[in-house]
Amino acid sequence: MFDLAGLTTLKLPFKAKSLIRLTSIENVCVSMQQLGSIPRLVVGGGSNLVILEPEFDGIVLRPEIQYYDIKESGNDVYLEVGAGHPWHQLVMKTLDAGWFGLENLALIPGWMGAAPIQNIGAYGVELKDHCHRVKLYDFEEQSIIELSVPELKFGYRHSVFKEIPDRFLVLTVTLRLSKHATPRVCYGEISEELERQGLDAEKPHDIAKVVISIRQSKLPDPDITPNVGSFFKNPVVRPEVADRLLEEFPEMPTYGSGEYTKIAAGWLIDRLGLKGQKIGGFAVNDRQALVITNDGTGTADELRALVALILSSVKATYGLSLAIEPTQLGQLN
Ligand code: EPU
């Protein structure tokens, strides 16, 4: 067995039978046809993956594809990027090239290939806003296919990959960017922070700078403190459910109007006094309660116990069931 704990940012114990590095699209087709029915797990940057099975009796696939192709059409830029490209580096590279759109998504950890899986999102922008299509390896048909945006079924932290989890391997993602900046600074702190730092809301580089500083002040760096970012999704409820809760908790942050209302799960957990709560090596982060950190010694059972405590406390006080955000190997509850 190979020790692969270092491949994930949560650093839970993880061994697998073998690891296959996929470095090109051609390489994927040849290697995958030989796999047969052996269980497989795709691990890119490993920053949104929770390993609850310390010994995986299968093969870990690491999509390190470095493809990069640019097509311009008027003010639009169509950028096809290999699954192995680190996301934050890509954001900075596009801004330096004068191609805009990804500035609010700066400093998100992980690789390109994982971005469509959970439809990464931050500060009012989601991948879906700039995704044009995704090239995939289809394990069932043993062939390469492309999915367009409607076929990808993007939603809040959701995509077709969540509905059919083990069928596809992302090879490349084509992003649609623009040579014209369209600044999006409506999300809470962004405009306040731009003003505080004396930066320009019209400049995408300045927006990225502010996003980076907000993230650095709120979220623990996964390279230093093991974590997977938000551990839970913000619950999306009918407005009447949110209104009922707001009567009891008037200061509860909510977003959106219309058919559904999103509630800030970090606030729900924070208000229960759970920040800093520890079980073994795991703790609820004391700056952002949606994040669970590992001091490097944590076990899967300790994580299960802390998650169970958070879920039962939230359910008991607010009547809401939080959903786990990261991908899991094995059972969390
Ligand atoms: N809040 C608290 N206490 C906390 C955490 C949050 O009171 O411990 C309050 C904040 O003061 C704010 C509200 O809750 O009023 C929302 O907090 P924040 O703006 O930090 O955003 P979030 O809803 O907690 C989501 C994403 C983050 C993303 C931020 C910014 C999810 C599950 N998480 O967090 O994504 O960076 O918005 O857009 O949607 C991730 O997915 O890993 C991630 C970090």
Short mmCIF file of C-alpha atoms and ligand atoms in Angstrom, two decimals:
data_model
loop_
_atom_site.label_atom_id
_atom_site.label_comp_id
_atom_site.label_asym_id
_atom_site.label_seq_id
_atom_site.Cartn_x
_atom_site.Cartn_y
_atom_site.Cartn_z
CA MET A 1 0.00 0.00 0.00
CA PHE A 2 1.17 3.56 -0.77
CA ASP A 3 0.87 6.27 1.88
CA LEU A 4 -1.08 9.09 0.18
CA ALA A 5 -2.17 11.18 3.20
CA GLY A 6 -0.07 14.05 1.83
CA LEU A 7 -2.28 14.30 -1.28
CA THR A 8 -5.21 15.77 0.66
CA THR A 9 -5.24 19.02 2.61
CA LEU A 10 -7.19 17.53 5.57
CA LYS A 11 -4.28 15.11 6.15
CA LEU A 12 -6.37 12.18 7.40
CA PRO A 13 -4.59 8.80 7.21
CA PHE A 14 -4.83 7.43 3.63
CA LYS A 15 -3.24 4.45 1.95
CA ALA A 16 -4.16 3.00 -1.46
CA LYS A 17 -3.11 0.05 -3.60
CA SER A 18 -1.55 2.27 -6.23
CA LEU A 19 -1.43 5.70 -7.80
CA ILE A 20 -1.64 6.50 -11.51
CA ARG A 21 -0.48 9.93 -12.66
CA LEU A 22 -2.40 11.04 -15.74
CA THR A 23 -0.26 13.60 -17.53
CA SER A 24 -2.00 13.95 -20.91
CA ILE A 25 -5.40 13.26 -22.50
CA GLU A 26 -3.89 10.46 -24.65
CA ASN A 27 -2.35 8.95 -21.53
CA VAL A 28 -5.82 8.86 -19.85
CA CYS A 29 -7.46 6.86 -22.66
CA VAL A 30 -4.72 4.21 -22.70
CA SER A 31 -4.42 3.88 -18.90
CA MET A 32 -8.18 3.87 -18.18
CA GLN A 33 -9.04 1.06 -20.59
CA GLN A 34 -6.66 -1.19 -18.67
CA LEU A 35 -8.29 -0.44 -15.31
CA GLY A 36 -11.33 -2.68 -15.65
CA SER A 37 -13.56 -2.76 -12.57
CA ILE A 38 -10.90 -1.90 -9.95
CA PRO A 39 -12.29 0.75 -7.55
CA ARG A 40 -10.88 4.19 -8.36
CA LEU A 41 -10.72 7.57 -6.71
CA VAL A 42 -9.77 10.79 -8.50
CA VAL A 43 -7.58 13.11 -6.41
CA GLY A 44 -6.51 16.48 -7.82
CA GLY A 45 -5.41 19.20 -5.39
CA GLY A 46 -7.14 17.19 -2.62
CA SER A 47 -8.49 20.37 -1.00
CA ASN A 48 -12.16 19.36 -0.97
CA LEU A 49 -11.84 15.68 -0.15
CA VAL A 50 -12.43 13.91 3.17
CA ILE A 51 -10.89 10.46 3.48
CA LEU A 52 -12.75 8.29 5.99
CA GLU A 53 -11.33 4.96 4.78
CA PRO A 54 -7.67 4.86 5.85
CA GLU A 55 -6.98 1.88 3.56
CA PHE A 56 -8.53 2.20 0.09
CA ASP A 57 -8.51 -1.09 -1.78
CA GLY A 58 -8.29 0.60 -5.16
CA ILE A 59 -6.39 2.96 -7.41
CA VAL A 60 -5.95 6.68 -6.96
CA LEU A 61 -6.00 8.61 -10.25
CA ARG A 62 -4.18 11.91 -10.26
CA PRO A 63 -5.15 14.06 -13.26
CA GLU A 64 -2.04 16.19 -13.79
CA ILE A 65 -3.01 17.27 -17.32
CA GLN A 66 -1.36 20.63 -18.13
CA TYR A 67 -3.19 21.57 -21.38
CA TYR A 68 -3.63 25.32 -22.14
CA ASP A 69 -5.30 26.60 -25.34
CA ILE A 70 -6.49 30.14 -26.10
CA LYS A 71 -9.15 31.12 -28.67
CA GLU A 72 -10.22 34.74 -29.05
CA SER A 73 -13.50 35.93 -30.51
CA GLY A 74 -14.05 39.71 -30.35
CA ASN A 75 -13.89 40.63 -26.68
CA ASP A 76 -14.37 37.04 -25.55
CA VAL A 77 -11.53 34.70 -24.72
CA TYR A 78 -12.14 30.95 -24.63
CA LEU A 79 -9.47 29.32 -22.53
CA GLU A 80 -9.25 25.53 -22.41
CA VAL A 81 -7.29 24.50 -19.32
CA GLY A 82 -6.03 21.04 -18.26
CA ALA A 83 -7.42 19.49 -15.06
CA GLY A 84 -4.02 19.64 -13.36
CA HIS A 85 -3.62 23.42 -13.45
CA PRO A 86 -3.61 24.97 -9.93
CA TRP A 87 -6.69 27.20 -9.73
CA HIS A 88 -5.27 30.30 -8.01
CA GLN A 89 -2.27 30.45 -10.36
CA LEU A 90 -4.70 30.30 -13.26
CA VAL A 91 -6.76 33.21 -11.86
CA MET A 92 -3.64 35.38 -11.56
CA LYS A 93 -2.38 34.34 -15.01
CA THR A 94 -5.68 35.34 -16.67
CA LEU A 95 -5.74 38.71 -14.88
CA ASP A 96 -2.15 39.41 -15.95
CA ALA A 97 -3.15 38.59 -19.55
CA GLY A 98 -6.00 41.14 -19.34
CA TRP A 99 -8.76 38.49 -19.40
CA PHE A 100 -11.35 39.14 -16.74
CA GLY A 101 -14.01 37.19 -14.89
CA LEU A 102 -12.21 35.06 -12.33
CA GLU A 103 -11.05 37.86 -9.98
CA ASN A 104 -13.63 37.11 -7.22
CA LEU A 105 -12.48 33.48 -7.20
CA ALA A 106 -8.85 34.26 -6.26
CA LEU A 107 -7.06 32.13 -3.64
CA ILE A 108 -9.47 29.17 -3.83
CA PRO A 109 -7.24 26.13 -3.31
CA GLY A 110 -7.24 23.09 -5.58
CA TRP A 111 -6.90 22.34 -9.27
CA MET A 112 -8.89 23.21 -12.38
CA GLY A 113 -10.41 19.73 -12.69
CA ALA A 114 -12.23 19.97 -9.36
CA ALA A 115 -13.73 23.41 -10.01
CA PRO A 116 -16.80 22.16 -11.95
CA ILE A 117 -17.41 19.24 -9.56
CA GLN A 118 -18.68 21.47 -6.76
CA ASN A 119 -19.14 24.58 -8.93
CA ILE A 120 -16.67 26.58 -6.84
CA GLY A 121 -17.98 29.94 -5.78
CA ALA A 122 -17.03 32.94 -3.69
CA TYR A 123 -17.94 36.61 -3.25
CA GLY A 124 -20.92 36.54 -5.60
CA VAL A 125 -19.35 34.59 -8.50
CA GLU A 126 -19.47 30.88 -9.34
CA LEU A 127 -17.52 28.81 -11.85
CA LYS A 128 -20.77 28.35 -13.82
CA ASP A 129 -20.70 32.08 -14.68
CA HIS A 130 -17.50 31.53 -16.71
CA CYS A 131 -17.64 27.87 -17.69
CA HIS A 132 -18.23 27.21 -21.39
CA ARG A 133 -17.85 23.42 -21.54
CA VAL A 134 -16.03 20.51 -19.90
CA LYS A 135 -14.15 17.68 -21.62
CA LEU A 136 -14.43 14.37 -19.76
CA TYR A 137 -13.41 10.77 -19.85
CA ASP A 138 -16.56 8.65 -19.49
CA PHE A 139 -15.66 5.47 -17.58
CA GLU A 140 -18.91 3.78 -18.62
CA GLU A 141 -18.56 4.35 -22.38
CA GLN A 142 -14.74 4.33 -22.23
CA SER A 143 -14.62 7.40 -24.42
CA ILE A 144 -14.03 11.15 -24.34
CA ILE A 145 -17.11 13.37 -24.33
CA GLU A 146 -17.86 17.07 -23.88
CA LEU A 147 -20.68 18.52 -21.78
CA SER A 148 -22.16 21.97 -22.32
CA VAL A 149 -23.26 24.23 -19.46
CA PRO A 150 -26.94 23.06 -19.37
CA GLU A 151 -25.77 19.44 -19.36
CA LEU A 152 -23.45 20.17 -16.42
CA LYS A 153 -26.53 21.01 -14.23
CA PHE A 154 -24.72 23.63 -12.17
CA GLY A 155 -26.32 24.88 -8.96
CA TYR A 156 -25.11 26.11 -5.57
CA ARG A 157 -22.16 23.79 -4.80
CA HIS A 158 -23.79 21.33 -7.22
CA SER A 159 -23.25 19.81 -10.68
CA VAL A 160 -24.00 16.67 -12.69
CA PHE A 161 -20.87 15.17 -11.08
CA LYS A 162 -22.63 15.18 -7.69
CA GLU A 163 -25.61 13.35 -9.27
CA ILE A 164 -23.49 10.67 -11.00
CA PRO A 165 -20.36 10.66 -8.82
CA ASP A 166 -18.09 8.00 -10.31
CA ARG A 167 -18.82 8.13 -14.01
CA PHE A 168 -16.53 10.89 -15.31
CA LEU A 169 -12.99 12.17 -15.05
CA VAL A 170 -12.53 15.86 -15.91
CA LEU A 171 -9.81 16.31 -18.56
CA THR A 172 -10.10 20.00 -19.47
CA VAL A 173 -12.42 22.92 -18.73
CA THR A 174 -13.08 25.68 -21.27
CA LEU A 175 -13.60 29.03 -19.55
CA ARG A 176 -15.24 32.06 -21.16
CA LEU A 177 -13.47 35.26 -20.10
CA SER A 178 -13.66 38.83 -21.36
CA LYS A 179 -11.20 41.53 -22.36
CA HIS A 180 -13.69 43.96 -20.77
CA ALA A 181 -13.82 44.10 -16.99
CA THR A 182 -17.26 43.66 -15.39
CA PRO A 183 -16.53 44.24 -11.70
CA ARG A 184 -18.82 42.46 -9.25
CA VAL A 185 -18.41 44.08 -5.85
CA CYS A 186 -21.89 43.64 -4.35
CA TYR A 187 -20.93 40.86 -1.94
CA GLY A 188 -20.81 42.33 1.59
CA GLU A 189 -17.29 43.18 2.53
CA ILE A 190 -15.77 43.57 -0.95
CA SER A 191 -16.67 47.21 -1.53
CA GLU A 192 -15.97 48.22 2.10
CA GLU A 193 -12.58 46.54 1.93
CA LEU A 194 -11.72 48.16 -1.44
CA GLU A 195 -12.43 51.53 0.10
CA ARG A 196 -10.52 50.76 3.28
CA GLN A 197 -7.44 49.71 1.29
CA GLY A 198 -7.77 52.69 -1.12
CA LEU A 199 -8.19 50.35 -4.12
CA ASP A 200 -10.18 50.76 -7.33
CA ALA A 201 -13.50 48.86 -7.67
CA GLU A 202 -13.18 49.09 -11.47
CA LYS A 203 -9.90 47.14 -11.57
CA PRO A 204 -10.13 43.33 -11.50
CA HIS A 205 -6.59 43.11 -10.07
CA ASP A 206 -7.71 45.24 -7.11
CA ILE A 207 -10.79 43.06 -6.58
CA ALA A 208 -8.55 39.97 -6.54
CA LYS A 209 -6.25 41.71 -4.05
CA VAL A 210 -9.17 42.41 -1.70
CA VAL A 211 -10.58 38.87 -2.08
CA ILE A 212 -7.14 37.50 -1.21
CA SER A 213 -6.85 39.67 1.89
CA ILE A 214 -10.39 38.81 3.10
CA ARG A 215 -9.76 35.08 2.57
CA GLN A 216 -6.39 35.31 4.34
CA SER A 217 -7.97 37.06 7.32
CA LYS A 218 -10.90 34.62 7.64
CA LEU A 219 -9.84 31.23 6.36
CA PRO A 220 -6.96 29.08 7.61
CA ASP A 221 -4.34 28.35 4.90
CA PRO A 222 -4.72 24.64 4.03
CA ASP A 223 -0.96 24.41 3.38
CA ILE A 224 -0.32 25.33 7.03
CA THR A 225 -3.43 24.21 8.95
CA PRO A 226 -5.07 21.10 7.48
CA ASN A 227 -8.69 21.84 6.39
CA VAL A 228 -11.05 21.57 3.41
CA GLY A 229 -12.59 25.06 3.49
CA SER A 230 -16.32 25.14 4.24
CA PHE A 231 -17.28 21.79 5.73
CA PHE A 232 -21.04 22.39 5.36
CA LYS A 233 -23.21 23.98 2.70
CA ASN A 234 -25.30 27.00 3.58
CA PRO A 235 -28.86 25.62 3.89
CA VAL A 236 -31.24 26.73 1.15
CA VAL A 237 -34.80 26.90 2.49
CA ARG A 238 -38.24 28.18 1.54
CA PRO A 239 -38.68 31.87 2.51
CA GLU A 240 -41.35 30.98 5.11
CA VAL A 241 -38.83 28.74 6.94
CA ALA A 242 -36.27 31.57 6.96
CA ASP A 243 -38.93 34.06 8.13
CA ARG A 244 -39.89 31.77 11.02
CA LEU A 245 -36.25 31.54 12.11
CA LEU A 246 -35.75 35.30 11.66
CA GLU A 247 -38.55 35.96 14.17
CA GLU A 248 -36.51 34.14 16.80
CA PHE A 249 -33.04 35.13 15.49
CA PRO A 250 -33.46 38.55 13.84
CA GLU A 251 -29.70 38.98 13.30
CA MET A 252 -29.34 35.70 11.33
CA PRO A 253 -27.70 36.47 7.91
CA THR A 254 -29.82 35.39 4.93
CA TYR A 255 -29.29 35.80 1.17
CA GLY A 256 -31.52 35.86 -1.85
CA SER A 257 -35.14 36.65 -2.37
CA GLY A 258 -37.77 34.78 -4.31
CA GLU A 259 -38.29 31.06 -4.31
CA TYR A 260 -35.46 30.16 -1.92
CA THR A 261 -33.45 31.79 0.86
CA LYS A 262 -29.89 30.84 1.77
CA ILE A 263 -28.94 30.92 5.46
CA ALA A 264 -25.34 31.45 6.67
CA ALA A 265 -24.45 28.10 8.28
CA GLY A 266 -21.27 29.64 9.75
CA TRP A 267 -23.42 32.02 11.76
CA LEU A 268 -25.73 29.19 12.95
CA ILE A 269 -22.73 27.20 14.26
CA ASP A 270 -20.97 30.28 15.66
CA ARG A 271 -24.09 31.36 17.60
CA LEU A 272 -24.20 27.97 19.32
CA GLY A 273 -20.81 28.76 20.85
CA LEU A 274 -19.12 25.96 18.92
CA LYS A 275 -16.14 27.99 17.63
CA GLY A 276 -12.98 26.43 19.05
CA GLN A 277 -14.87 23.23 20.03
CA LYS A 278 -12.40 20.31 19.84
CA ILE A 279 -12.69 16.56 19.59
CA GLY A 280 -9.28 14.90 19.45
CA GLY A 281 -7.23 16.48 16.67
CA PHE A 282 -10.22 18.26 15.05
CA ALA A 283 -11.62 21.67 15.95
CA VAL A 284 -14.23 24.14 14.75
CA ASN A 285 -12.15 27.05 13.43
CA ASP A 286 -12.25 30.07 15.73
CA ARG A 287 -12.47 32.62 12.89
CA GLN A 288 -14.91 30.89 10.49
CA ALA A 289 -17.20 28.31 12.09
CA LEU A 290 -17.92 26.60 8.75
CA VAL A 291 -14.34 25.34 8.68
CA ILE A 292 -13.06 22.31 10.60
CA THR A 293 -9.30 22.07 11.12
CA ASN A 294 -7.03 19.12 11.90
CA ASP A 295 -3.95 19.62 14.09
CA GLY A 296 -2.36 16.79 12.11
CA THR A 297 -3.22 14.02 14.61
CA GLY A 298 -6.97 13.73 13.91
CA THR A 299 -8.64 10.40 13.11
CA ALA A 300 -11.75 9.69 11.04
CA ASP A 301 -13.67 8.75 14.22
CA GLU A 302 -12.80 12.06 15.89
CA LEU A 303 -13.99 13.93 12.81
CA ARG A 304 -17.22 11.89 12.78
CA ALA A 305 -17.82 12.78 16.45
CA LEU A 306 -17.26 16.52 15.89
CA VAL A 307 -19.48 16.57 12.79
CA ALA A 308 -22.22 14.65 14.67
CA LEU A 309 -22.07 17.21 17.50
CA ILE A 310 -22.41 20.14 15.06
CA LEU A 311 -25.24 18.51 13.08
CA SER A 312 -27.25 17.55 16.18
CA SER A 313 -26.78 20.98 17.83
CA VAL A 314 -27.87 22.82 14.67
CA LYS A 315 -30.86 20.51 14.24
CA ALA A 316 -31.93 20.86 17.89
CA THR A 317 -31.78 24.66 17.95
CA TYR A 318 -32.85 25.67 14.43
CA GLY A 319 -34.58 22.55 13.10
CA LEU A 320 -32.24 22.60 10.07
CA SER A 321 -30.21 19.70 8.67
CA LEU A 322 -26.84 20.84 7.38
CA ALA A 323 -25.39 19.07 4.34
CA ILE A 324 -21.71 18.14 4.12
CA GLU A 325 -19.93 20.17 1.41
CA PRO A 326 -16.70 18.29 0.49
CA THR A 327 -16.51 15.00 -1.37
CA GLN A 328 -16.10 11.98 0.93
CA LEU A 329 -14.50 8.59 0.59
CA GLY A 330 -16.31 6.40 3.13
CA GLN A 331 -19.09 7.30 5.54
CA LEU A 332 -19.13 10.40 7.74
CA ASN A 333 -22.47 9.81 9.44
N1 EPU B 1 -20.54 34.22 10.02
C1 EPU B 1 -20.52 34.25 11.38
N2 EPU B 1 -19.66 33.42 12.05
C2 EPU B 1 -18.83 32.57 11.39
C3 EPU B 1 -18.87 32.52 9.98
C4 EPU B 1 -19.73 33.36 9.32
O1 EPU B 1 -21.25 35.00 12.02
O2 EPU B 1 -18.09 31.85 12.05
C5 EPU B 1 -21.43 35.13 9.30
C6 EPU B 1 -20.62 36.25 8.61
O3 EPU B 1 -20.38 37.33 9.47
C7 EPU B 1 -21.52 36.61 7.46
C8 EPU B 1 -22.17 35.28 7.09
O4 EPU B 1 -22.07 34.45 8.23
O5 EPU B 1 -22.52 37.50 7.86
C9 EPU B 1 -21.56 34.61 5.88
O6 EPU B 1 -20.16 34.43 6.11
P1 EPU B 1 -19.08 34.49 4.91
O7 EPU B 1 -19.25 35.74 4.12
O8 EPU B 1 -17.75 34.23 5.52
O9 EPU B 1 -19.49 33.35 3.92
P2 EPU B 1 -20.02 31.87 4.13
O10 EPU B 1 -21.44 31.83 3.69
O11 EPU B 1 -19.70 31.40 5.50
C10 EPU B 1 -19.46 31.11 1.69
C11 EPU B 1 -18.73 29.98 1.02
C12 EPU B 1 -17.23 30.19 1.10
C13 EPU B 1 -16.90 31.51 0.39
C14 EPU B 1 -17.67 32.64 1.10
C15 EPU B 1 -17.51 33.96 0.38
C16 EPU B 1 -20.21 28.07 1.27
C17 EPU B 1 -20.44 26.73 1.90
N3 EPU B 1 -19.10 28.72 1.64
O12 EPU B 1 -19.11 31.07 3.08
O13 EPU B 1 -16.61 29.13 0.36
O14 EPU B 1 -15.52 31.78 0.43
O15 EPU B 1 -19.09 32.34 1.10
O16 EPU B 1 -18.26 33.95 -0.80
O17 EPU B 1 -21.01 28.49 0.44
C18 EPU B 1 -15.59 26.99 0.52
O18 EPU B 1 -16.47 26.59 -0.23
O19 EPU B 1 -14.70 26.24 0.96
C19 EPU B 1 -15.59 28.39 0.93
C20 EPU B 1 -14.68 28.89 1.78
#
